[in-house]
Short mmCIF file of C-alpha atoms and ligand atoms in Angstrom, two decimals:
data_model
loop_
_atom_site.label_atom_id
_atom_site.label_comp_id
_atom_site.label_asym_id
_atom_site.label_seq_id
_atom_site.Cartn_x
_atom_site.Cartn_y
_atom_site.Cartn_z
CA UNK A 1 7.58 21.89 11.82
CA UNK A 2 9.77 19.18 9.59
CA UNK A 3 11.35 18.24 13.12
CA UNK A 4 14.88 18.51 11.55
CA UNK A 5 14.14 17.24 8.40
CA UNK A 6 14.20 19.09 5.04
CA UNK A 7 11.35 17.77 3.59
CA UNK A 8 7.95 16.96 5.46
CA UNK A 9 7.41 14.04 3.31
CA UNK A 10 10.61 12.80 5.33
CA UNK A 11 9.51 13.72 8.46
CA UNK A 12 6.71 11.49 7.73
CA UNK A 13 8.44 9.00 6.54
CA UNK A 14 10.10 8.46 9.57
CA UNK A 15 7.62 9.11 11.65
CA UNK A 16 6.12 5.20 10.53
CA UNK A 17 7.84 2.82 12.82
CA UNK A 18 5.65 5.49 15.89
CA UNK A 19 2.56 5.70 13.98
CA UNK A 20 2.12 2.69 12.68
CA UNK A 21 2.82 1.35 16.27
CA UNK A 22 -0.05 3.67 17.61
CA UNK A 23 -2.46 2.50 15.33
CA UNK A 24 -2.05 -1.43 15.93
CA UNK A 25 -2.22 -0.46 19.49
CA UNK A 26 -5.55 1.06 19.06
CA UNK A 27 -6.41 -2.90 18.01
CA UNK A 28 -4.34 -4.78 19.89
CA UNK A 29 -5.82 -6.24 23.46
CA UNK A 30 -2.78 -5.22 25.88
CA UNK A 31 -3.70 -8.29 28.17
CA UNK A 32 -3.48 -10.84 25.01
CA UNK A 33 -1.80 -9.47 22.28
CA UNK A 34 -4.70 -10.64 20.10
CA UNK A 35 -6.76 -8.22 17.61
CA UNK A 36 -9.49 -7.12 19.13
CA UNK A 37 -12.49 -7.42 16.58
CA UNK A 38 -13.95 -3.44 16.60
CA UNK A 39 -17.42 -2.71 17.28
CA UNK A 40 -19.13 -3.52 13.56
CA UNK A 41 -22.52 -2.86 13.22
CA UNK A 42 -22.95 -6.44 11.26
CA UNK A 43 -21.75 -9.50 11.83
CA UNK A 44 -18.66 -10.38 10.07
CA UNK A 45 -19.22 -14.21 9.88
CA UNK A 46 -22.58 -13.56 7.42
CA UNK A 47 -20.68 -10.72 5.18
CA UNK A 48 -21.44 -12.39 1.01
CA UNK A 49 -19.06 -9.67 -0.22
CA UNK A 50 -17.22 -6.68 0.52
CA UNK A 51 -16.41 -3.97 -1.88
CA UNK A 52 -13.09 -1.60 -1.21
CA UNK A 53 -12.95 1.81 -2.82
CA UNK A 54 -10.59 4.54 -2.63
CA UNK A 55 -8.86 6.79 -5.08
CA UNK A 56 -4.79 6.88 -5.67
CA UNK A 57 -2.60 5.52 -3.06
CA UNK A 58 -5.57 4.51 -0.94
CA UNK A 59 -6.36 2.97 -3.75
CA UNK A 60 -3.79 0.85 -3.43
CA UNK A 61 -4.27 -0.20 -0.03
CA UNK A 62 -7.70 -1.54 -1.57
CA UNK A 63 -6.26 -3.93 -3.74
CA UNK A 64 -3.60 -5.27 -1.17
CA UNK A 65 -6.74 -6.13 1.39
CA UNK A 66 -8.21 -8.36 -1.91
CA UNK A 67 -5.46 -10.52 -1.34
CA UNK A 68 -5.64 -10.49 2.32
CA UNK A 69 -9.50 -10.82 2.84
CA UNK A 70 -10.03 -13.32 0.10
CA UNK A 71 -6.84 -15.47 1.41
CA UNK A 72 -7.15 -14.80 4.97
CA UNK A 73 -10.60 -14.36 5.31
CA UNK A 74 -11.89 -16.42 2.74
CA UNK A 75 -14.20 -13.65 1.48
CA UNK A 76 -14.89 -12.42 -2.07
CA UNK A 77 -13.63 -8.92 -2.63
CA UNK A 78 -14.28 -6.26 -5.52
CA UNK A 79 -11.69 -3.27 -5.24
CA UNK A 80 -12.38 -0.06 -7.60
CA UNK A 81 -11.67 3.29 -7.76
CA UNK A 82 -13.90 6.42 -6.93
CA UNK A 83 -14.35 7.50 -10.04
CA UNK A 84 -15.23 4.57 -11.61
CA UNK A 85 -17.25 2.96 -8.97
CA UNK A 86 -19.61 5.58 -8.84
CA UNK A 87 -21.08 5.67 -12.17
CA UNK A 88 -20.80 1.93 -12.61
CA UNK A 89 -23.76 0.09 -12.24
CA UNK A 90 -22.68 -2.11 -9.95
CA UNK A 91 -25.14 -4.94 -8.59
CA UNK A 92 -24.70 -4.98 -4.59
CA UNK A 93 -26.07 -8.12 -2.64
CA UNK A 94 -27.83 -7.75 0.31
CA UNK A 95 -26.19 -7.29 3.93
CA UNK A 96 -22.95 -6.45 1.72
CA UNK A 97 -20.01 -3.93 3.47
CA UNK A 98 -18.36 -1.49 1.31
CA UNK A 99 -14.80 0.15 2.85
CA UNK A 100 -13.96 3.48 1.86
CA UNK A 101 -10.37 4.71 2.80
CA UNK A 102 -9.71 8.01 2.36
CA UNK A 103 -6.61 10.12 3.95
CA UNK A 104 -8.30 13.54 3.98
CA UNK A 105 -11.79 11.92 4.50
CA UNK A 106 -13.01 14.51 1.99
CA UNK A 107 -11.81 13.42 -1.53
CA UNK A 108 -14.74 13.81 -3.80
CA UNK A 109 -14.94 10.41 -5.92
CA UNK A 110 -14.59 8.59 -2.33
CA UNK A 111 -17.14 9.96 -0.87
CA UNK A 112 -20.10 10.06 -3.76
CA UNK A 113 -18.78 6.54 -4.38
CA UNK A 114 -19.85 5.83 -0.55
CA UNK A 115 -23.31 7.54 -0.53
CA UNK A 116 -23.73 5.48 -3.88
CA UNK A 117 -23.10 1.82 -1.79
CA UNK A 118 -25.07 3.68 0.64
CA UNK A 119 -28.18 4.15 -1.18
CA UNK A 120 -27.55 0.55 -1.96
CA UNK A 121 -28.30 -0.45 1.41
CA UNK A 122 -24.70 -1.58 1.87
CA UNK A 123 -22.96 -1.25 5.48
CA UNK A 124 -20.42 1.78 5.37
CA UNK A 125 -16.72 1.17 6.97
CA UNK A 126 -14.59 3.74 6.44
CA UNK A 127 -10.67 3.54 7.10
CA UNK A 128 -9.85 7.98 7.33
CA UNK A 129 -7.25 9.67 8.89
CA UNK A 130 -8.71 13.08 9.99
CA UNK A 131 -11.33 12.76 12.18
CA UNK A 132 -14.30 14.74 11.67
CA UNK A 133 -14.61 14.87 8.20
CA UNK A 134 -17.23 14.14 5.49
CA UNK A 135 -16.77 10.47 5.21
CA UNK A 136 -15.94 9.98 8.37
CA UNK A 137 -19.26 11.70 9.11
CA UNK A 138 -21.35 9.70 6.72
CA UNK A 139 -20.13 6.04 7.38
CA UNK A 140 -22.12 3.54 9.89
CA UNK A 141 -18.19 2.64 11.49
CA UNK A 142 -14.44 4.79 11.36
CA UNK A 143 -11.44 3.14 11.86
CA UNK A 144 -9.15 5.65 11.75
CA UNK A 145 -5.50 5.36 11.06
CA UNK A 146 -3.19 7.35 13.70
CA UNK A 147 -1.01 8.58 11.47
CA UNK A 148 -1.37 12.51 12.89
CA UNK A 149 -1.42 15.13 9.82
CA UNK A 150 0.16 14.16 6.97
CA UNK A 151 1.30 17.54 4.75
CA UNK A 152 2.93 16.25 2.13
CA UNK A 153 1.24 15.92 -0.36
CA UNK A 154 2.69 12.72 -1.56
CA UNK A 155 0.50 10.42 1.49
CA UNK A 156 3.53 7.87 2.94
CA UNK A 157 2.69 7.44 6.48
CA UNK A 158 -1.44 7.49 5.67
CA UNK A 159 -0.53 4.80 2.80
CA UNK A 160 1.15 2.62 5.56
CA UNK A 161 -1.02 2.85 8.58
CA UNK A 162 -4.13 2.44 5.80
CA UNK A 163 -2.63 -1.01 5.40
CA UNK A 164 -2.33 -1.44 9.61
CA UNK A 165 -5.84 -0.93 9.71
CA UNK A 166 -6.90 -2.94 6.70
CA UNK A 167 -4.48 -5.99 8.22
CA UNK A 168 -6.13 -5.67 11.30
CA UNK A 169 -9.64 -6.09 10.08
CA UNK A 170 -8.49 -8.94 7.82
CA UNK A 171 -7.64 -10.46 11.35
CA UNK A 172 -10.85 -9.89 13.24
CA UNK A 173 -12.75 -11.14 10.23
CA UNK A 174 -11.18 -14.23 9.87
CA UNK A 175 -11.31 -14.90 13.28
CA UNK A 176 -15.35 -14.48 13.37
CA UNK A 177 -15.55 -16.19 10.04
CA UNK A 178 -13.54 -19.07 11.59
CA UNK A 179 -10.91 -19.27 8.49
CA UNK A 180 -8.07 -19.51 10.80
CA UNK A 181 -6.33 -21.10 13.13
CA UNK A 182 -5.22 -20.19 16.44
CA UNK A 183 -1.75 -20.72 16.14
CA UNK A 184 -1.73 -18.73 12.73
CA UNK A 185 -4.21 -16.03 14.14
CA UNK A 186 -1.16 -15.49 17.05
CA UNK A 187 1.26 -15.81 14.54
CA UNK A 188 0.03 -12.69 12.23
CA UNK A 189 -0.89 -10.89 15.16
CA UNK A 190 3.00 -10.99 16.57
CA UNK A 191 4.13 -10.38 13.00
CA UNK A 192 2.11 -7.19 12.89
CA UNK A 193 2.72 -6.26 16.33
CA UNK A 194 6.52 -6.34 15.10
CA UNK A 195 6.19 -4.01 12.33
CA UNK A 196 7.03 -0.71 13.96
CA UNK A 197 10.82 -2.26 14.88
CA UNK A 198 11.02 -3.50 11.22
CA UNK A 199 10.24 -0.31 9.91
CA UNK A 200 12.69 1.05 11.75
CA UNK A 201 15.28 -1.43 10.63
CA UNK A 202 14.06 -0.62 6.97
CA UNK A 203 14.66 2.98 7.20
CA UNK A 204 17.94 2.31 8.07
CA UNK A 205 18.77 2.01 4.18
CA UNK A 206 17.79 5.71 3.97
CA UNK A 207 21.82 6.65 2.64
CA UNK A 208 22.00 3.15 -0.03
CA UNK A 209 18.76 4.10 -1.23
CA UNK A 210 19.98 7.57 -1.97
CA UNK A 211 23.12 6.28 -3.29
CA UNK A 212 20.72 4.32 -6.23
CA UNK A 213 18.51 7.37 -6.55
CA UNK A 214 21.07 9.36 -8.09
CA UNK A 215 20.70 6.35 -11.03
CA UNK A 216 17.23 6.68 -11.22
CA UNK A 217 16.92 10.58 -11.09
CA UNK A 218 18.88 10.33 -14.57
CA UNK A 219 16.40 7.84 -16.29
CA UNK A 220 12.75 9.10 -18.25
CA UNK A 221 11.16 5.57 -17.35
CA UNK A 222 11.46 3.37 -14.58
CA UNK A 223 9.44 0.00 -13.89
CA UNK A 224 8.13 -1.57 -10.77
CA UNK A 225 7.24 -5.12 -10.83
CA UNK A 226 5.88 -7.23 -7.67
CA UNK A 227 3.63 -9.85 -7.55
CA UNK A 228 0.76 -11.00 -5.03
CA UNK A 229 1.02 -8.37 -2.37
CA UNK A 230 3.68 -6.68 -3.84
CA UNK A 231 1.86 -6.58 -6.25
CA UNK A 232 -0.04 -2.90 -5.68
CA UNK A 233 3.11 -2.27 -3.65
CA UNK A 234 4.71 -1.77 -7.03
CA UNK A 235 1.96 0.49 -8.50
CA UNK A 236 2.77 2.85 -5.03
CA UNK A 237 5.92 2.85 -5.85
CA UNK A 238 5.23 3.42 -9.61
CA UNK A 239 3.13 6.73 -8.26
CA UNK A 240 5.02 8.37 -6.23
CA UNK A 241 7.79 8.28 -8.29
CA UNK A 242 5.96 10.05 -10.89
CA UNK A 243 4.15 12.25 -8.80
CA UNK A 244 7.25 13.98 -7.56
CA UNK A 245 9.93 13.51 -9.19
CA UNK A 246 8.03 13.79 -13.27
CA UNK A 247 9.90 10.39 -13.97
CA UNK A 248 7.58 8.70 -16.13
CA UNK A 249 7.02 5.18 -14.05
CA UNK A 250 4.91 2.21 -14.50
CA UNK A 251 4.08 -0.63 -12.19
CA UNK A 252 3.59 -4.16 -13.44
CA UNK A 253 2.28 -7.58 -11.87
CA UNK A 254 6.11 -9.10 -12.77
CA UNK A 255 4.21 -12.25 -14.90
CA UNK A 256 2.98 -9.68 -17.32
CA UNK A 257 5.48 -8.54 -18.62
CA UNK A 258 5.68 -10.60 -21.13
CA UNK A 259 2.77 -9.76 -22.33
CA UNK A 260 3.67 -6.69 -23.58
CA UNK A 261 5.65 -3.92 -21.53
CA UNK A 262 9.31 -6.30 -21.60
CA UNK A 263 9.47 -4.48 -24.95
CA UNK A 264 10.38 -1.69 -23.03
CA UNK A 265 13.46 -3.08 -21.43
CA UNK A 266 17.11 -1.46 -22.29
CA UNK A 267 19.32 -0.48 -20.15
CA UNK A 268 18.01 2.68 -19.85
CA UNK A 269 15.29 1.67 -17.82
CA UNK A 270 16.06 0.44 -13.87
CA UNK A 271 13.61 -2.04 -12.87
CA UNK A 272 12.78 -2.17 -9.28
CA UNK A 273 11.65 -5.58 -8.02
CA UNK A 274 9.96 -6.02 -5.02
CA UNK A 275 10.51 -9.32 -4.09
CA UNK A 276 10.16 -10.73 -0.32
CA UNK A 277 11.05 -14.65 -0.49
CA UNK A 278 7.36 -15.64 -0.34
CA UNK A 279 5.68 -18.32 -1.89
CA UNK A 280 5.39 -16.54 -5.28
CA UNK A 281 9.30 -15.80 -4.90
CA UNK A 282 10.46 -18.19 -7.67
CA UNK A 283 8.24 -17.35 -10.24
CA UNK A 284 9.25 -13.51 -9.58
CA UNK A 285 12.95 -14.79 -10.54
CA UNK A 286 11.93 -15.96 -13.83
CA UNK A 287 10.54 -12.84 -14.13
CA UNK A 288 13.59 -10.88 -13.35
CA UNK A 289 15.60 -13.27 -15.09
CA UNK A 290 13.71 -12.32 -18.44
CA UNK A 291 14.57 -8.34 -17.65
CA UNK A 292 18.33 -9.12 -16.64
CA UNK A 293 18.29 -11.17 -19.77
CA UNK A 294 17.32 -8.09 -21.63
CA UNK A 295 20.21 -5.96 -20.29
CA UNK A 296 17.67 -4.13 -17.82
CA UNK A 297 19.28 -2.93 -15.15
CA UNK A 298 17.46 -4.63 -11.80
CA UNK A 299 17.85 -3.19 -8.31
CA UNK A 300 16.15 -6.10 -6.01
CA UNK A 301 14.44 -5.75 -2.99
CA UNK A 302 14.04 -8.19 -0.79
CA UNK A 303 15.52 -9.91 2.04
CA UNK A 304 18.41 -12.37 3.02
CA UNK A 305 17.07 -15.11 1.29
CA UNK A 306 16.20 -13.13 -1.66
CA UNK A 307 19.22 -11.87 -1.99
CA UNK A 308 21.47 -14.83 -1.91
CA UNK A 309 19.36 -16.41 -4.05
CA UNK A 310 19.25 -13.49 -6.71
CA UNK A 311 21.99 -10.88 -5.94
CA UNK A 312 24.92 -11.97 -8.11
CA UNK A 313 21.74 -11.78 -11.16
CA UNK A 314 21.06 -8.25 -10.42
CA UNK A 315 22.52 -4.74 -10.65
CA UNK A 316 21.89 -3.30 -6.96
CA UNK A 317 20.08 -4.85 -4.29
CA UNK A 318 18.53 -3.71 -0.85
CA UNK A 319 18.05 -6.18 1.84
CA UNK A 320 14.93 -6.01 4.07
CA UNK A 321 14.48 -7.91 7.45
CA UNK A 322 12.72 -11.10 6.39
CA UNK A 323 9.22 -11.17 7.80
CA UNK A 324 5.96 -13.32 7.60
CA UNK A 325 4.76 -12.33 3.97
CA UNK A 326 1.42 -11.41 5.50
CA UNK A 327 3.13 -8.06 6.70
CA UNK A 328 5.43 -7.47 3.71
CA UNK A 329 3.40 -5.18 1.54
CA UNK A 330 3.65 -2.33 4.93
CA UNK A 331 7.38 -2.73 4.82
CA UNK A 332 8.09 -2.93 0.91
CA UNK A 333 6.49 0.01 1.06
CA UNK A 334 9.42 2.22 2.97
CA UNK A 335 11.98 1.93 0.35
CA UNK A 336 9.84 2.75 -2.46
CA UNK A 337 8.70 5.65 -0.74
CA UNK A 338 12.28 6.96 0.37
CA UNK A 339 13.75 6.35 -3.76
CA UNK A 340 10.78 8.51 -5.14
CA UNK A 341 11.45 11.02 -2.06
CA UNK A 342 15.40 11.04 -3.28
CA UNK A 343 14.70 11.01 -6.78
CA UNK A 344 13.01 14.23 -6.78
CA UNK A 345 15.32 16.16 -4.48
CA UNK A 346 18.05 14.78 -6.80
CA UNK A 347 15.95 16.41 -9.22
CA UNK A 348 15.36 19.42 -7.68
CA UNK A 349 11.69 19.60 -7.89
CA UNK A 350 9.20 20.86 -5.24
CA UNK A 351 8.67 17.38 -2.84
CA UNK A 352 5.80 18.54 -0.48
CA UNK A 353 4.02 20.60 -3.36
CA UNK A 354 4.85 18.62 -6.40
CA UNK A 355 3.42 20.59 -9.67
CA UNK A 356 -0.61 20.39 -10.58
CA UNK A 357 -1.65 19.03 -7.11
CA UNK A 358 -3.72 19.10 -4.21
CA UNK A 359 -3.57 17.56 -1.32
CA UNK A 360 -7.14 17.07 -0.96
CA UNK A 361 -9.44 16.62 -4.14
CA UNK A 362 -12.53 17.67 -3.35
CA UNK A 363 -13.28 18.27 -6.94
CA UNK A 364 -14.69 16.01 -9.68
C1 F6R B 1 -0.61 10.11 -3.80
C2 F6R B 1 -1.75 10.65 -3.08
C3 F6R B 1 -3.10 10.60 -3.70
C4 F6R B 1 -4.18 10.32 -2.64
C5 F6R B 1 -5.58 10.39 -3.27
C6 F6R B 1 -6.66 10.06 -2.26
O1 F6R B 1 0.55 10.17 -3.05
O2 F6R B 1 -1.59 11.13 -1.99
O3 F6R B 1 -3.15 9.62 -4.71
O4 F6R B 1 -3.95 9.06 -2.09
O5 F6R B 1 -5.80 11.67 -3.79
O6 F6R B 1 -6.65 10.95 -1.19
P1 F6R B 1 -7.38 10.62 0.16
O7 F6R B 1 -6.67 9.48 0.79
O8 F6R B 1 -7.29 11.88 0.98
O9 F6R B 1 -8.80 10.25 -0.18
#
């Protein structure tokens, strides 16, 4: 059942801080605390290139591991979706790994796009959630996310623990590739390893959150903007605004705007900035500086520093616990999901069965 909750898709929301805990435990040596490099059927240290494909939200989760492998792990990365991937003529080098990630494990694009990179002679990784199913069946390693069954069809706690997984790998290769130190290696590894107690401290925002949804349940367009790892972070949030609540949303790398969509800016459009005091933090102000300066109406996330810095610029802001900006994107990614789940019961639409879709795609 919804455990007490009206809505599964807030069951699962709060089910993160436990699930995302389980699945970093599943990688986590309990006599070290290190990450434990899984069983891979190459080694990691000789990988020339990986490729990351998913479709939607897991799509997303590709294109925050670009920045993490190619930062972290010093390794070139091409992200894509499904159903482009798989008709593109892509040329593969030899010994390359491909990553599929895949919630159901049986969305269609995902998996042709994986027997594609298989016939291709690439190594198959897949990062699933239900065990047992196609791709999990077809790939030469599963790491599986323990999320348990996610019924709502807008994915949250999948989305999340796809991320645990992918930060966990980005670990163990950069340990065998030798692209990081010790001390830093023990450093992410606590920062991850802390992300279950964050979450919880995020989620504790749950009533200002829907306090600011009521503003955004009465707007047509909204705007995301992030940049790095926030990046994709701001596309999710983009998504499942739109997906449930029909509120037309776009998300935007925050330095292009400029280049186009700040034409949209009125203040009839909230902006939602994602914006953890990183090392890309001042060029995100300029950016929100050039919104505010346009009368858009800015509700800032971020944390402490963030906000002192930026607060008294902007409408509304939330402040997160401040945490190594390796782990961010997992936590940025609770209070987007809890203003599109708050928007659309504002809204009165249907949450877990939003209109026109499936929770699995198995079709073309
Ligand atoms: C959005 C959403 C979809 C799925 C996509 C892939 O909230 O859930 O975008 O992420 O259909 O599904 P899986 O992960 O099952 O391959």
């Amino acid at each position: 059942g919804k455990a007490g909750h009206r809505h599964f898709m807030l069951k699962e929301i709060f089910e993160q801080p436990q699930v995302i805990g389980d699945t970093i435990n599943a990688f986590v040596s309990a006599s070290t605390g290190a990450i434990a490099l899984p069983d891979l059927p190459f080694d990691p240290a000789k990988v020339p290139r990986l490729t990351i494909v998913a479709c939607g939200t897991a799509y997303y989760v590709a294109m925050v591991a670009k920045y993490w492998f190619e930062q972290v792990a010093r390794l070139p990365v091409d992200v894509d979706i499904g159903s482009e991937f798989r008709y593109r003529d892509t040329p593969f080098e030899a010994g390359g790994v491909a990553i599929f990630v895949s919630q159901s494990g049986e969305t269609l694009d995902t998996l042709e796009a994986l027997r594609h990179a298989k016939r291709a002679g690439q190594h198959i990784v897949s990062i699933v959630n239900v065990p047992e199913s196609t791709i999990a069946r077809e790939s030469d390693r599963v790491l599986y996310t323990l999320a348990g069954p996610e019924i709502g069809v807008a994915s949250t706690k999948a989305f999340t623990t796809q991320l645990t997984v992918m930060a966990c790998l980005v670990l163990a290769f950069a340990r065998a590739r030798g692209t990081i130190s010790h001390e830093r290696e023990a450093e992410l590894a606590l920062a991850l390893r802390e992300v279950p107690a964050r979450a919880a401290e995020v989620l504790r925002h749950d009533d200002a959150i829907q306090a600011l949804a009521g503003v955004v349940a009465e707007s047509r367009d909204a705007l995301y903007l992030g940049r790095g790892t926030a990046y994709p972070i701001a596309l999710e949030g983009a998504l499942k605004l739109k997906e449930i609540s029909y509120i037309h949303a776009e998300g935007y790398a925050a330095g292009e705007m400029k280049h186009g969509p700040i034409s949209l800016i009125d203040d009839g459009v909230p902006v939602i900035a994602l914006a953890p005091s990183d090392a890309l933090f001042e060029k995100v102000v300029s950016n929100i500086q050039e919104v505010a300066a346009r009368s858009g109406r800015v509700l800032l996330i971020s944390d402490a520093d963030g906000v002192a810095r930026l607060g008294s610029k902007v409408r509304w802001s939330i402040e997160l616990p401040k945490v190594d900006p390796f782990v961010a994107p997992i936590l940025y990614s609770l209070p987007v999901q809890l203003l599109a789940y708050h928007t659309a019961v504002a809204k009165g639409t249907d949450v877990d069965q939003p209109r026109n879709l499936a929770k699995s795609v198995t079709v073309e």
